[in-house]
Short mmCIF file of C-alpha atoms in Angstrom, two decimals:
data_model
loop_
_atom_site.label_atom_id
_atom_site.label_comp_id
_atom_site.label_asym_id
_atom_site.label_seq_id
_atom_site.Cartn_x
_atom_site.Cartn_y
_atom_site.Cartn_z
CA ASP A 1 -107.45 110.22 33.39
CA ALA A 2 -105.17 107.66 31.85
CA LYS A 3 -103.62 105.24 34.33
CA THR A 4 -100.41 104.92 32.34
CA THR A 5 -97.23 106.94 31.93
CA GLN A 6 -95.19 106.88 28.74
CA PRO A 7 -92.24 108.91 27.43
CA PRO A 8 -93.50 111.56 25.02
CA SER A 9 -91.17 110.57 22.20
CA MET A 10 -88.53 108.06 21.16
CA ASP A 11 -86.24 107.48 18.21
CA CYS A 12 -85.23 104.13 16.78
CA ALA A 13 -83.02 103.22 13.83
CA GLU A 14 -84.68 101.34 11.00
CA GLY A 15 -84.12 97.60 11.30
CA ARG A 16 -83.43 97.72 15.03
CA ALA A 17 -85.79 96.65 17.79
CA ALA A 18 -87.97 99.42 19.19
CA ASN A 19 -88.65 99.05 22.92
CA LEU A 20 -91.45 101.26 24.19
CA PRO A 21 -91.86 101.42 27.98
CA CYS A 22 -95.04 102.03 29.94
CA ASN A 23 -95.66 102.48 33.66
CA HIS A 24 -98.98 101.46 35.16
CA SER A 25 -98.23 101.25 38.87
CA THR A 26 -101.88 101.45 39.94
CA ILE A 27 -103.12 98.64 37.71
CA SER A 28 -105.71 96.37 39.30
CA GLY A 29 -105.46 92.60 39.32
CA ASN A 30 -108.23 92.19 36.78
CA GLU A 31 -107.06 94.85 34.33
CA TYR A 32 -105.29 94.08 31.09
CA VAL A 33 -102.56 96.07 29.37
CA TYR A 34 -103.44 97.01 25.79
CA TRP A 35 -101.34 98.70 23.13
CA TYR A 36 -102.68 100.66 20.20
CA ARG A 37 -100.92 102.84 17.68
CA GLN A 38 -102.06 105.70 15.51
CA ILE A 39 -100.29 106.38 12.28
CA HIS A 40 -100.66 109.97 11.15
CA SER A 41 -104.26 110.91 10.27
CA GLN A 42 -105.52 107.33 10.62
CA GLY A 43 -107.68 105.61 13.19
CA PRO A 44 -105.95 103.80 16.05
CA GLN A 45 -104.86 100.24 15.34
CA TYR A 46 -104.86 97.45 17.90
CA ILE A 47 -101.44 95.87 18.42
CA ILE A 48 -101.47 93.49 21.35
CA HIS A 49 -102.74 92.97 24.89
CA GLY A 50 -101.89 90.88 27.95
CA LEU A 51 -102.71 90.26 31.59
CA LYS A 52 -99.54 88.99 33.23
CA ASN A 53 -97.84 86.61 30.85
CA ASN A 54 -95.66 87.82 28.02
CA GLU A 55 -97.44 87.85 24.68
CA THR A 56 -96.28 87.75 21.08
CA ASN A 57 -98.08 88.12 17.78
CA GLU A 58 -97.14 88.94 14.22
CA MET A 59 -96.77 92.63 15.00
CA ALA A 60 -95.04 92.83 18.35
CA SER A 61 -94.16 91.34 21.72
CA LEU A 62 -95.43 92.51 25.07
CA ILE A 63 -93.33 92.03 28.17
CA ILE A 64 -95.11 92.62 31.51
CA THR A 65 -93.09 92.75 34.73
CA GLU A 66 -93.90 90.24 37.42
CA ASP A 67 -95.44 92.90 39.68
CA ARG A 68 -97.42 94.16 36.63
CA LYS A 69 -96.48 97.77 37.39
CA SER A 70 -94.81 98.27 34.03
CA SER A 71 -94.56 96.77 30.58
CA THR A 72 -92.59 97.09 27.35
CA LEU A 73 -93.83 96.84 23.80
CA ILE A 74 -91.21 95.47 21.45
CA LEU A 75 -91.27 95.94 17.69
CA PRO A 76 -88.55 93.46 16.70
CA HIS A 77 -87.43 94.99 13.39
CA ALA A 78 -88.72 98.53 13.09
CA THR A 79 -89.48 99.94 9.66
CA LEU A 80 -90.33 103.44 8.53
CA ARG A 81 -94.00 102.42 8.46
CA ASP A 82 -93.87 101.91 12.23
CA THR A 83 -93.56 105.67 12.75
CA ALA A 84 -96.65 106.45 14.82
CA VAL A 85 -97.97 107.43 18.24
CA TYR A 86 -98.13 104.36 20.48
CA TYR A 87 -100.68 104.24 23.28
CA CYS A 88 -100.38 102.01 26.33
CA ILE A 89 -103.78 101.52 27.91
CA VAL A 90 -105.14 99.81 30.97
CA ARG A 91 -108.64 98.54 30.31
CA VAL A 92 -111.34 98.55 32.95
CA GLU A 93 -113.13 95.27 33.28
CA SER A 94 -116.83 96.02 33.48
CA GLY A 95 -118.70 95.49 30.27
CA ARG A 96 -120.70 98.63 30.86
CA ASP A 97 -117.53 100.67 31.21
CA ASP A 98 -115.69 99.43 28.16
CA LYS A 99 -114.40 102.74 26.89
CA ILE A 100 -110.71 103.21 26.15
CA ILE A 101 -108.97 105.97 28.08
CA PHE A 102 -106.17 107.20 25.84
CA GLY A 103 -103.22 109.04 27.33
CA LYS A 104 -100.75 111.13 25.36
CA GLY A 105 -98.80 108.13 24.11
CA THR A 106 -95.23 107.89 22.80
CA ARG A 107 -94.42 109.38 19.43
CA LEU A 108 -92.01 106.89 17.85
CA HIS A 109 -89.74 108.13 15.07
CA ILE A 110 -88.05 105.48 12.96
CA LEU A 111 -84.87 106.90 11.51
CA PRO A 112 -83.59 105.69 8.11
CA ASN B 1 -114.93 91.46 5.88
CA ALA B 2 -114.97 95.22 5.47
CA GLY B 3 -113.65 97.24 8.36
CA VAL B 4 -115.40 100.03 10.22
CA MET B 5 -116.61 102.61 7.76
CA GLN B 6 -117.15 106.26 8.43
CA ASN B 7 -118.55 108.94 6.21
CA PRO B 8 -118.02 111.52 5.21
CA ARG B 9 -114.26 111.47 5.61
CA HIS B 10 -114.13 115.24 5.56
CA LEU B 11 -116.95 117.60 6.49
CA VAL B 12 -116.95 121.39 6.39
CA ARG B 13 -119.65 123.34 8.18
CA ARG B 14 -120.24 126.98 8.99
CA ARG B 15 -120.91 128.06 12.54
CA GLY B 16 -124.50 127.35 13.50
CA GLN B 17 -125.04 124.52 11.02
CA GLU B 18 -125.61 120.90 11.89
CA ALA B 19 -123.08 118.12 11.38
CA ARG B 20 -124.06 114.47 10.97
CA LEU B 21 -121.34 111.84 11.15
CA ARG B 22 -122.08 108.25 10.22
CA CYS B 23 -120.42 105.04 11.33
CA SER B 24 -121.06 101.54 10.01
CA PRO B 25 -119.54 98.94 12.34
CA MET B 26 -117.87 95.80 11.16
CA LYS B 27 -120.23 93.01 10.18
CA GLY B 28 -121.48 91.21 13.23
CA HIS B 29 -120.46 93.96 15.65
CA SER B 30 -123.22 95.34 17.84
CA HIS B 31 -121.20 97.78 19.96
CA VAL B 32 -120.13 101.22 18.77
CA TYR B 33 -117.92 103.81 20.44
CA TRP B 34 -117.31 107.41 19.41
CA TYR B 35 -114.11 109.29 20.21
CA ARG B 36 -113.01 112.83 19.47
CA GLN B 37 -109.45 113.95 18.79
CA LEU B 38 -108.67 117.63 18.92
CA PRO B 39 -105.60 118.82 16.98
CA GLU B 40 -102.34 117.66 18.56
CA GLU B 41 -104.18 115.81 21.36
CA GLY B 42 -105.07 112.22 22.19
CA LEU B 43 -108.43 110.61 21.62
CA LYS B 44 -111.18 111.30 24.13
CA PHE B 45 -114.09 108.94 24.68
CA MET B 46 -117.51 110.40 23.96
CA VAL B 47 -120.20 107.72 23.93
CA TYR B 48 -120.74 103.95 23.88
CA LEU B 49 -123.83 102.49 22.23
CA GLN B 50 -125.37 99.14 21.57
CA LYS B 51 -128.22 98.63 19.15
CA GLU B 52 -130.96 101.09 20.19
CA ASN B 53 -129.33 101.78 23.56
CA ILE B 54 -126.90 104.32 24.92
CA ILE B 55 -124.72 102.53 27.46
CA ASP B 56 -122.29 105.27 28.49
CA GLU B 57 -122.44 108.89 27.40
CA SER B 58 -120.17 110.26 30.10
CA GLY B 59 -117.87 111.87 27.54
CA MET B 60 -120.54 113.65 25.56
CA PRO B 61 -120.94 117.40 25.94
CA LYS B 62 -124.24 118.13 27.66
CA GLU B 63 -125.57 120.34 24.88
CA ARG B 64 -125.70 120.16 21.08
CA PHE B 65 -124.30 116.61 20.84
CA SER B 66 -126.35 113.46 20.46
CA ALA B 67 -125.75 109.92 19.25
CA GLU B 68 -127.88 107.02 18.16
CA PHE B 69 -127.43 103.49 16.91
CA PRO B 70 -130.73 102.33 15.45
CA LYS B 71 -131.78 98.76 14.92
CA GLU B 72 -131.14 99.17 11.22
CA GLY B 73 -128.50 101.38 9.68
CA PRO B 74 -125.37 103.12 10.84
CA SER B 75 -124.66 104.90 14.08
CA ILE B 76 -125.06 108.66 13.85
CA LEU B 77 -123.22 111.33 15.82
CA ARG B 78 -125.08 114.59 15.50
CA ILE B 79 -123.74 118.00 16.40
CA GLN B 80 -126.19 120.86 16.34
CA GLN B 81 -125.24 124.52 15.95
CA VAL B 82 -121.57 123.76 15.45
CA VAL B 83 -118.91 126.11 16.79
CA ARG B 84 -115.24 126.44 15.84
CA GLY B 85 -114.24 124.43 18.90
CA ASP B 86 -116.02 121.41 17.44
CA SER B 87 -113.37 121.18 14.71
CA ALA B 88 -111.70 117.83 15.31
CA ALA B 89 -111.32 114.29 14.03
CA TYR B 90 -114.16 112.03 15.14
CA PHE B 91 -113.40 108.33 15.27
CA CYS B 92 -115.82 105.49 15.56
CA ALA B 93 -114.87 102.03 16.82
CA SER B 94 -116.82 98.80 17.00
CA SER B 95 -116.50 95.56 18.90
CA PRO B 96 -118.46 92.31 18.74
CA TRP B 97 -119.42 92.10 22.39
CA GLU B 98 -118.75 93.54 25.83
CA GLY B 99 -115.75 92.39 27.71
CA LEU B 100 -112.21 92.95 28.55
CA ARG B 101 -110.62 90.80 25.90
CA ASN B 102 -112.15 92.36 22.86
CA GLU B 103 -110.15 94.98 21.08
CA GLN B 104 -112.01 97.80 19.44
CA PHE B 105 -111.64 98.23 15.69
CA PHE B 106 -111.41 101.85 14.62
CA GLY B 107 -112.62 103.52 11.48
CA PRO B 108 -110.64 106.06 9.45
CA GLY B 109 -112.36 109.00 11.10
CA THR B 110 -114.34 112.04 9.97
CA ARG B 111 -112.48 115.32 10.00
CA LEU B 112 -114.87 118.13 10.82
CA THR B 113 -113.87 121.68 10.05
CA VAL B 114 -116.06 124.51 11.27
CA LEU B 115 -115.55 127.80 9.47
#
């Protein structure tokens, strides 16, 4: 089972920041938080990951709380092409157990 | 550098036939993962392979399903005697090496329809 909890759906106006929350209260000290998204009918796309520090790349920012029990993915200027299902994932560490456990994700609707 | 390639993109089979799904990982990647996505559901892990080895097949159904990743050529997911419940999108992902920090790169998927 997925170790994360996300709202099933969210709306965001085009051009505004989209803030997607994720709870992972049972995360272990050596587990990272990963975010993927799946645009309709496509394969999942990696967005960003982090351990405990906030991270930023060209796609998004990841804010992880100090106790690491929750995080927020921020898309700074959402566009219609950001409409997708966003998955927050906690990755197990062992190399022999490297599979991704996907939960149900958050379906993000960007409104024009 | 081409991404992960899967073929065919769409596959139609009648009940009882065999389905073969192929996955070519990104250049330089030696780890392949297969996932299945039933309609309106999230992706479910099936199997994790390295060249010529199955590392984790905990998500594979015990019967009719098999996977391989030979030394040369693509990874193959094989489904024998398909049933309607096998209709799903099958995604392959690859990564360059084991480890926590390496994101998996996904292919476009094969959509299997069983009539």
